[in-house]
Coordinates of C-alpha atoms in Angstrom, one line a residue:
M111 CA 51.5 67.0 -51.0
N112 CA 50.6 64.7 -53.9
I113 CA 46.9 65.1 -53.3
Q114 CA 43.8 66.7 -54.8
T115 CA 42.8 69.3 -52.2
G116 CA 39.1 69.2 -53.1
T117 CA 38.7 65.5 -52.3
L118 CA 38.0 64.0 -48.9
E119 CA 41.6 62.8 -48.7
G120 CA 42.8 66.2 -49.7
R121 CA 40.7 68.1 -47.1
I122 CA 41.9 65.7 -44.4
A123 CA 45.6 66.1 -45.5
V124 CA 45.3 69.9 -45.4
E125 CA 43.6 69.8 -41.9
V126 CA 46.3 67.5 -40.6
E127 CA 49.0 69.8 -41.8
R128 CA 47.2 72.7 -40.1
Q129 CA 47.0 70.9 -36.8
M130 CA 50.5 69.4 -36.8
P131 CA 52.2 72.2 -34.7
A132 CA 49.7 71.6 -31.9
L133 CA 50.2 67.8 -32.2
V134 CA 53.9 68.1 -31.9
A135 CA 53.7 70.3 -28.9
D136 CA 51.2 67.9 -27.2
L137 CA 53.4 64.9 -28.0
Q138 CA 56.4 66.7 -26.5
S139 CA 54.5 67.4 -23.3
L140 CA 53.8 63.6 -23.0
V141 CA 57.3 62.5 -23.8
R142 CA 58.7 64.8 -21.2
I143 CA 56.7 62.9 -18.5
P144 CA 58.6 59.8 -17.4
S145 CA 56.0 57.0 -17.5
I146 CA 58.1 53.9 -16.9
V147 CA 55.8 50.8 -16.6
G148 CA 54.4 50.9 -13.1
N149 CA 54.5 54.7 -12.9
E150 CA 52.1 56.0 -15.6
A151 CA 49.7 58.2 -13.6
A152 CA 51.2 61.6 -14.5
A153 CA 51.2 60.7 -18.2
M154 CA 47.6 59.4 -17.9
E155 CA 46.5 62.7 -16.3
R156 CA 48.2 64.7 -19.1
M157 CA 46.4 62.5 -21.7
K158 CA 43.1 63.1 -20.0
E159 CA 43.8 66.9 -20.1
L160 CA 44.5 66.7 -23.8
W161 CA 41.2 64.8 -24.4
Q162 CA 39.3 67.4 -22.3
E163 CA 40.9 70.3 -24.2
A164 CA 40.1 68.8 -27.6
G165 CA 36.5 69.8 -27.6
L166 CA 35.4 66.4 -28.9
D167 CA 32.5 65.7 -26.5
L168 CA 34.2 62.6 -25.1
E169 CA 32.7 60.6 -22.3
I170 CA 35.9 59.8 -20.3
T171 CA 36.1 56.9 -17.9
R172 CA 38.9 55.9 -15.6
V173 CA 39.4 52.1 -15.9
E174 CA 41.0 50.3 -13.0
P175 CA 43.0 47.1 -13.5
M176 CA 41.0 44.0 -12.5
I177 CA 44.0 41.6 -12.0
D178 CA 42.4 39.1 -9.6
A179 CA 39.3 38.6 -11.7
L180 CA 41.4 38.0 -14.9
R181 CA 43.8 35.4 -13.5
E182 CA 41.9 32.6 -15.2
H183 CA 41.5 34.5 -18.5
P184 CA 43.4 32.8 -21.4
G185 CA 45.1 36.1 -22.2
F186 CA 46.2 36.9 -18.7
V187 CA 49.8 37.8 -18.0
D188 CA 51.0 37.8 -14.4
T189 CA 53.4 40.7 -14.2
Q190 CA 54.0 40.3 -10.5
M191 CA 53.9 44.1 -10.2
S192 CA 51.8 46.3 -8.0
Y193 CA 48.8 48.0 -9.6
E194 CA 48.2 50.4 -6.7
G195 CA 47.6 53.9 -8.1
R196 CA 47.6 52.7 -11.7
Y197 CA 44.8 53.0 -14.2
S198 CA 43.9 53.6 -17.9
Y199 CA 41.5 56.1 -19.5
V200 CA 38.8 55.5 -22.1
G201 CA 37.2 58.3 -24.0
V202 CA 34.1 57.6 -26.1
Q203 CA 32.9 59.9 -28.8
A204 CA 29.3 58.9 -29.5
G205 CA 28.4 58.5 -33.1
T206 CA 25.5 60.2 -34.9
G207 CA 23.9 56.7 -35.3
G208 CA 23.9 53.8 -37.6
G209 CA 27.6 53.2 -38.1
R210 CA 30.1 50.6 -36.9
S211 CA 32.2 51.3 -33.8
L212 CA 35.9 51.5 -33.6
I213 CA 38.6 51.5 -30.9
L214 CA 41.8 53.5 -31.4
N215 CA 44.2 52.0 -28.8
G216 CA 47.6 52.8 -27.5
H217 CA 49.8 52.6 -24.4
L218 CA 51.5 55.3 -22.3
D219 CA 53.8 53.0 -20.3
V220 CA 57.4 52.9 -21.5
V221 CA 60.5 50.9 -20.7
D222 CA 63.3 52.3 -18.6
P223 CA 65.8 54.3 -20.7
G224 CA 68.7 52.4 -19.2
A225 CA 72.1 53.9 -18.9
L226 CA 71.6 57.7 -19.4
D227 CA 75.2 58.3 -20.4
A228 CA 74.6 56.1 -23.4
W229 CA 72.1 58.6 -24.8
T230 CA 73.2 61.5 -26.8
R231 CA 70.1 63.4 -25.8
D232 CA 67.9 63.7 -22.7
P233 CA 65.5 60.7 -22.9
W234 CA 62.8 62.9 -21.4
G235 CA 63.7 66.0 -23.4
A236 CA 61.5 65.4 -26.5
E237 CA 64.2 67.2 -28.5
I238 CA 63.5 67.7 -32.2
E239 CA 66.2 67.6 -34.9
G240 CA 65.0 67.7 -38.5
D241 CA 62.1 65.3 -38.9
L242 CA 62.9 63.4 -35.7
M243 CA 61.7 63.7 -32.1
Y244 CA 63.9 62.0 -29.6
G245 CA 62.9 60.5 -26.3
R246 CA 61.9 57.3 -24.4
G247 CA 58.4 56.4 -25.6
A248 CA 58.4 59.0 -28.4
G249 CA 57.9 56.1 -30.9
D250 CA 56.8 53.3 -28.6
M251 CA 54.2 54.6 -28.4
K252 CA 53.2 58.0 -27.3
A253 CA 53.2 59.2 -30.9
G254 CA 50.5 56.7 -31.7
V255 CA 48.4 57.6 -28.7
V256 CA 48.5 61.3 -29.8
A257 CA 47.8 60.4 -33.4
N258 CA 44.6 58.6 -32.2
L259 CA 43.4 61.8 -30.6
Y260 CA 44.3 64.0 -33.6
A261 CA 42.4 61.7 -36.0
L262 CA 39.2 62.8 -34.3
K263 CA 40.4 66.4 -33.9
V264 CA 41.0 66.6 -37.7
L265 CA 37.6 65.2 -38.5
A266 CA 36.1 67.7 -36.1
G267 CA 38.0 70.5 -37.7
L268 CA 36.3 69.6 -41.0
G269 CA 32.9 69.4 -39.4
L270 CA 32.7 65.6 -39.7
R271 CA 31.4 63.3 -37.0
P272 CA 31.5 59.5 -37.5
A273 CA 28.2 57.7 -37.5
G274 CA 29.6 54.9 -35.3
D275 CA 31.1 55.4 -31.8
V276 CA 34.8 55.9 -31.7
M277 CA 36.6 54.9 -28.5
L278 CA 40.1 56.2 -27.5
Q279 CA 42.0 53.9 -25.2
A280 CA 45.1 55.2 -23.5
V281 CA 46.3 52.3 -21.4
I282 CA 48.9 51.1 -19.0
D283 CA 50.8 47.8 -18.7
E284 CA 51.4 46.9 -22.4
E285 CA 55.1 46.6 -21.9
A286 CA 54.5 44.1 -19.1
G287 CA 51.8 42.1 -20.8
G288 CA 48.7 44.2 -21.0
A289 CA 46.4 42.5 -18.5
G290 CA 46.1 45.7 -16.3
G291 CA 45.5 47.9 -19.4
T292 CA 43.9 46.8 -22.6
L293 CA 42.6 43.5 -21.4
S294 CA 41.0 45.1 -18.3
C295 CA 39.3 47.7 -20.5
L296 CA 37.9 45.1 -22.9
E297 CA 36.8 42.8 -20.0
Q298 CA 34.9 45.7 -18.4
G299 CA 32.9 46.2 -21.6
F300 CA 34.9 48.9 -23.4
R301 CA 34.7 47.1 -26.8
A302 CA 33.8 47.9 -30.3
D303 CA 33.3 46.2 -33.7
A304 CA 37.0 46.6 -34.5
M305 CA 40.3 48.0 -33.2
I306 CA 43.4 49.7 -34.4
A307 CA 46.5 49.7 -32.2
T308 CA 48.9 52.5 -33.4
E309 CA 52.2 50.8 -32.5
P310 CA 55.1 51.9 -34.6
H311 CA 54.4 49.7 -37.6
P312 CA 54.8 52.1 -40.5
R313 CA 53.4 51.6 -44.0
R314 CA 52.2 48.1 -43.3
I315 CA 49.2 46.5 -41.8
T316 CA 50.1 44.0 -39.1
V317 CA 47.7 41.2 -38.4
A318 CA 49.7 38.6 -36.5
H319 CA 52.5 38.1 -34.0
P320 CA 54.2 35.2 -32.3
G321 CA 53.4 33.8 -28.9
V322 CA 55.7 34.9 -26.2
A323 CA 56.7 33.1 -23.0
Y324 CA 59.2 34.0 -20.3
F325 CA 61.0 31.2 -18.4
R326 CA 63.6 30.9 -15.7
V327 CA 66.1 28.1 -15.4
R328 CA 67.9 27.4 -12.1
T329 CA 70.9 25.1 -11.5
R330 CA 72.1 24.1 -8.0
G331 CA 75.7 23.4 -6.9
V332 CA 77.7 23.3 -3.8
Q333 CA 79.5 26.4 -2.5
A334 CA 83.2 26.2 -1.6
H335 CA 86.2 28.3 -1.4
A336 CA 87.9 28.8 -4.8
A337 CA 91.1 27.4 -3.4
Y338 CA 89.3 24.2 -2.7
A339 CA 86.9 24.3 -5.7
H340 CA 87.2 20.5 -6.1
D341 CA 85.1 20.2 -2.9
G342 CA 82.3 22.2 -4.5
V343 CA 80.0 22.0 -7.6
N344 CA 80.0 25.1 -9.8
A345 CA 76.4 25.9 -10.6
M346 CA 77.5 28.4 -13.3
V347 CA 79.5 25.8 -15.1
K348 CA 76.5 23.5 -15.1
M349 CA 74.4 26.3 -16.4
A350 CA 76.8 26.9 -19.3
A351 CA 75.8 23.6 -21.0
I352 CA 72.1 24.7 -20.8
V353 CA 72.8 28.1 -22.2
S354 CA 74.7 26.5 -25.1
A355 CA 71.8 24.1 -25.7
L356 CA 69.2 26.9 -25.7
G357 CA 71.4 28.9 -28.1
R358 CA 71.5 25.9 -30.5
L359 CA 67.7 25.6 -30.2
D360 CA 67.3 29.2 -31.1
V361 CA 69.4 28.7 -34.3
E362 CA 67.5 25.6 -35.2
R363 CA 64.1 27.2 -34.7
G364 CA 65.2 30.3 -36.6
E365 CA 66.3 28.2 -39.6
S366 CA 63.4 25.8 -39.7
L367 CA 60.3 27.8 -38.7
R368 CA 58.8 30.3 -41.1
H369 CA 55.4 31.9 -40.9
P370 CA 54.0 33.5 -44.1
L371 CA 53.2 36.8 -42.3
I372 CA 55.4 37.0 -39.2
G373 CA 58.9 38.2 -39.9
Q374 CA 58.4 39.4 -43.5
G375 CA 61.6 41.2 -44.5
S376 CA 63.5 39.5 -41.7
P377 CA 65.4 36.2 -41.7
R378 CA 63.5 35.0 -38.6
S379 CA 59.9 34.4 -37.6
C380 CA 60.7 33.7 -33.9
H381 CA 63.6 33.9 -31.4
L382 CA 64.8 32.4 -28.2
N383 CA 66.7 34.9 -26.1
V384 CA 68.7 34.3 -22.9
G385 CA 68.3 37.7 -21.5
M386 CA 69.5 37.7 -17.9
C387 CA 72.0 35.6 -15.9
H388 CA 73.0 35.7 -12.3
A389 CA 75.4 33.4 -10.4
G390 CA 77.9 33.8 -7.6
E391 CA 78.6 36.3 -4.9
W392 CA 82.4 36.5 -4.9
P393 CA 85.2 35.7 -7.2
S394 CA 86.8 33.4 -4.7
S395 CA 83.6 31.4 -4.0
V396 CA 82.2 28.6 -6.1
P397 CA 78.6 29.6 -6.9
A398 CA 76.0 27.3 -5.4
E399 CA 73.2 28.6 -7.7
A400 CA 72.9 30.0 -11.2
V401 CA 69.8 31.5 -12.7
I402 CA 68.9 32.6 -16.3
D403 CA 65.8 34.4 -17.5
C404 CA 64.8 33.8 -21.0
R405 CA 62.1 34.7 -23.7
I406 CA 61.0 32.3 -26.4
G407 CA 58.8 33.3 -29.3
F408 CA 56.6 30.8 -31.2
I409 CA 54.5 31.0 -34.3
P410 CA 50.8 30.3 -34.9
G411 CA 50.3 26.5 -35.1
E412 CA 52.5 26.0 -32.0
S413 CA 51.0 25.9 -28.6
L414 CA 52.3 27.1 -25.3
E415 CA 52.1 23.6 -24.0
E416 CA 54.3 22.3 -26.8
I417 CA 56.8 25.1 -26.2
R418 CA 57.0 24.3 -22.5
A419 CA 57.7 20.7 -23.3
L420 CA 60.3 21.6 -25.9
V421 CA 62.2 23.8 -23.4
A422 CA 62.0 21.1 -20.7
R423 CA 63.4 18.5 -23.1
T424 CA 66.2 20.8 -24.2
V425 CA 67.2 21.6 -20.6
A426 CA 67.1 17.9 -19.6
E427 CA 69.1 16.8 -22.6
A428 CA 71.8 19.4 -21.8
G429 CA 72.4 17.7 -18.4
A430 CA 72.3 14.2 -19.8
G431 CA 75.5 12.2 -19.0
D432 CA 76.4 14.6 -16.1
A433 CA 76.0 12.6 -12.9
W434 CA 75.4 15.7 -10.8
M435 CA 72.8 17.1 -13.1
E436 CA 71.0 13.8 -13.4
E437 CA 70.7 13.7 -9.6
N438 CA 70.1 17.5 -9.3
P439 CA 68.2 18.4 -12.4
A440 CA 67.8 22.0 -13.4
E441 CA 64.5 23.7 -12.3
I442 CA 62.3 25.5 -14.8
E443 CA 59.8 28.3 -13.8
W444 CA 57.4 29.9 -16.3
F445 CA 56.6 33.5 -15.4
G446 CA 55.5 36.9 -16.7
W447 CA 54.5 36.9 -20.4
Q448 CA 52.7 33.7 -21.3
T449 CA 50.7 34.5 -24.4
D450 CA 49.6 32.5 -27.4
P451 CA 50.2 33.7 -31.0
W452 CA 47.8 36.1 -32.6
E453 CA 46.6 35.8 -36.2
Q454 CA 43.9 38.0 -37.7
D455 CA 42.1 37.0 -40.9
P456 CA 43.9 39.2 -43.4
E457 CA 40.8 39.0 -45.8
A458 CA 38.4 40.4 -43.2
S459 CA 36.6 43.5 -44.4
F460 CA 38.0 45.7 -41.7
V461 CA 41.6 44.8 -42.5
Q462 CA 41.0 45.5 -46.2
I463 CA 39.3 48.8 -45.4
V464 CA 42.3 50.0 -43.3
K465 CA 44.7 48.7 -45.9
A466 CA 42.9 50.6 -48.7
E467 CA 42.9 53.9 -46.7
A468 CA 46.6 53.5 -45.8
E469 CA 47.4 52.9 -49.5
R470 CA 45.5 56.0 -50.5
V471 CA 47.7 58.0 -48.1
A472 CA 51.0 56.3 -48.9
G473 CA 50.4 56.3 -52.7
E474 CA 51.7 52.7 -52.9
T475 CA 50.7 49.1 -52.3
L476 CA 51.3 48.2 -48.7
P477 CA 52.0 44.8 -47.2
I478 CA 49.9 42.8 -44.8
N479 CA 52.3 41.1 -42.4
G480 CA 53.0 40.1 -38.9
G481 CA 55.2 41.6 -36.2
T482 CA 57.8 39.7 -34.1
G483 CA 56.8 41.0 -30.7
G484 CA 53.7 40.8 -28.5
I485 CA 51.0 43.5 -29.1
D486 CA 47.8 44.4 -27.2
S487 CA 45.9 43.8 -30.4
R488 CA 45.9 40.1 -29.6
F489 CA 43.2 40.6 -27.0
S490 CA 40.7 41.5 -29.7
A491 CA 40.4 37.8 -30.6
Y492 CA 38.9 36.9 -27.2
Y493 CA 36.0 39.3 -27.8
G494 CA 35.2 38.6 -31.5
M495 CA 36.8 41.9 -32.8
D496 CA 38.8 42.3 -35.9
A497 CA 42.0 44.3 -35.3
V498 CA 45.1 45.6 -37.1
V499 CA 48.3 47.4 -36.1
T500 CA 49.7 50.4 -38.0
G501 CA 51.4 53.5 -36.9
P502 CA 54.4 55.9 -37.2
R503 CA 57.9 55.2 -38.1
A504 CA 60.3 54.9 -35.1
W505 CA 63.8 53.9 -34.4
R506 CA 65.6 52.2 -31.5
M507 CA 62.5 51.4 -29.5
H508 CA 63.7 50.1 -26.1
G509 CA 67.2 51.3 -27.0
T510 CA 69.2 54.5 -26.7
D511 CA 68.2 57.6 -28.6
E512 CA 64.7 56.4 -29.5
A513 CA 63.2 58.6 -32.1
V514 CA 60.0 59.0 -34.1
S515 CA 59.4 60.6 -37.5
I516 CA 57.1 63.6 -37.3
A517 CA 56.1 63.3 -40.9
S518 CA 55.1 59.7 -40.3
I519 CA 52.9 60.8 -37.4
A520 CA 51.1 63.1 -39.8
E521 CA 50.7 60.2 -42.3
T522 CA 49.3 58.0 -39.4
V523 CA 46.7 60.7 -38.5
R524 CA 45.6 60.8 -42.1
I525 CA 45.3 57.0 -42.3
L526 CA 43.3 56.9 -39.0
A527 CA 41.0 59.8 -39.9
Q528 CA 40.2 58.2 -43.3
S529 CA 39.8 54.7 -41.7
V530 CA 37.4 56.1 -39.1
L531 CA 35.2 57.5 -41.8
A532 CA 35.4 54.4 -44.0
W533 CA 34.6 52.1 -41.2
C534 CA 32.2 54.1 -39.1
G535 CA 30.6 56.2 -41.8
T536 CA 29.1 59.7 -41.4
A537 CA 25.6 61.1 -41.2
D538 CA 26.1 62.8 -44.6
G539 CA 27.6 59.7 -46.2
E540 CA 31.1 61.1 -46.7
G541 CA 32.6 57.9 -45.2
R542 CA 33.3 54.9 -47.5
A543 CA 31.1 52.1 -46.0

């Protein structure tokens, strides 16, 4: 390590290295528990066990989703999923007094691994090869949740306790929109002066992301036998013009819209994706209905209302000149994710503190930028909290052979431990206020 072992940073680094074998084992135990969104309870209980075994004097609370009460909240996302038997956990380590409080947030729900035969390793095996641990959720984002815990364990191992309260949040529902997890926690009073979400955003400080909206387009036709297709109206063919129009809109927006933070290092700040399509029941039948499900991203400065109007105009123009479509216009339904963009002031003192600590660990200047996907950090804005996202390096999140770098988890723990002290302070003044 390129550190001075007698310094605060050096002592933290040495303690992180000492505790890494235990961290790796704990992370493996979590990755080996399938916690596909909607079925997170077993992973939640394992996380609670790890908190209880840590000896950190955490006050642990089970937080139930409050979906009905949040339906009018501006950050609400209607997942149309059941919340029966689902919950999050919050663990609060009380500070010694006088310091600022901090949330370390992460989610335990993961997406389905998809076709298992496409994986070269067991998605629930937590196999290690070199520096990489493989498995669904290893990077997105069970590594971050475990890093949050170990930041406090490392400080405790050095005999350091923050002056301000530190709150661990292990939540459900992020992959589906977050209303049942982080938003429910914040709405029920589990808040702090600032928040770090440890999503896999390595060696950068993320302070913005685009808005995200899901929409469904449905075209109607007339069913007929394929041998007499002239007697029918093919809803799939009518949909093709709409798909093409949405594809052109995606290209146009990608080329014309740039945000100074979102999409740094990428040619795009936002995307429109036609993600699902269904039409027809039989090759010899003219389909009477076609449906596509889509996701559109939009940057700060654009509103959800503007985006909905843009999509409606694009779909209507795709059917212009088609007599059937003019008499039977496509239907648009907005569902699921419906979130505004998030943009945190990059000059806020909290952002600059975390950036400085991350740079001390990395030994280089790190960028402040924006992500291109929705993150639970966006909820902080509704409660007057500053928030950033930073975490381990991961590959192929939501894809096959997802993996996380173990070395980057250690780096994340160091950044978190130093940021806790710098923001929350300590009774003996070792933190950088």
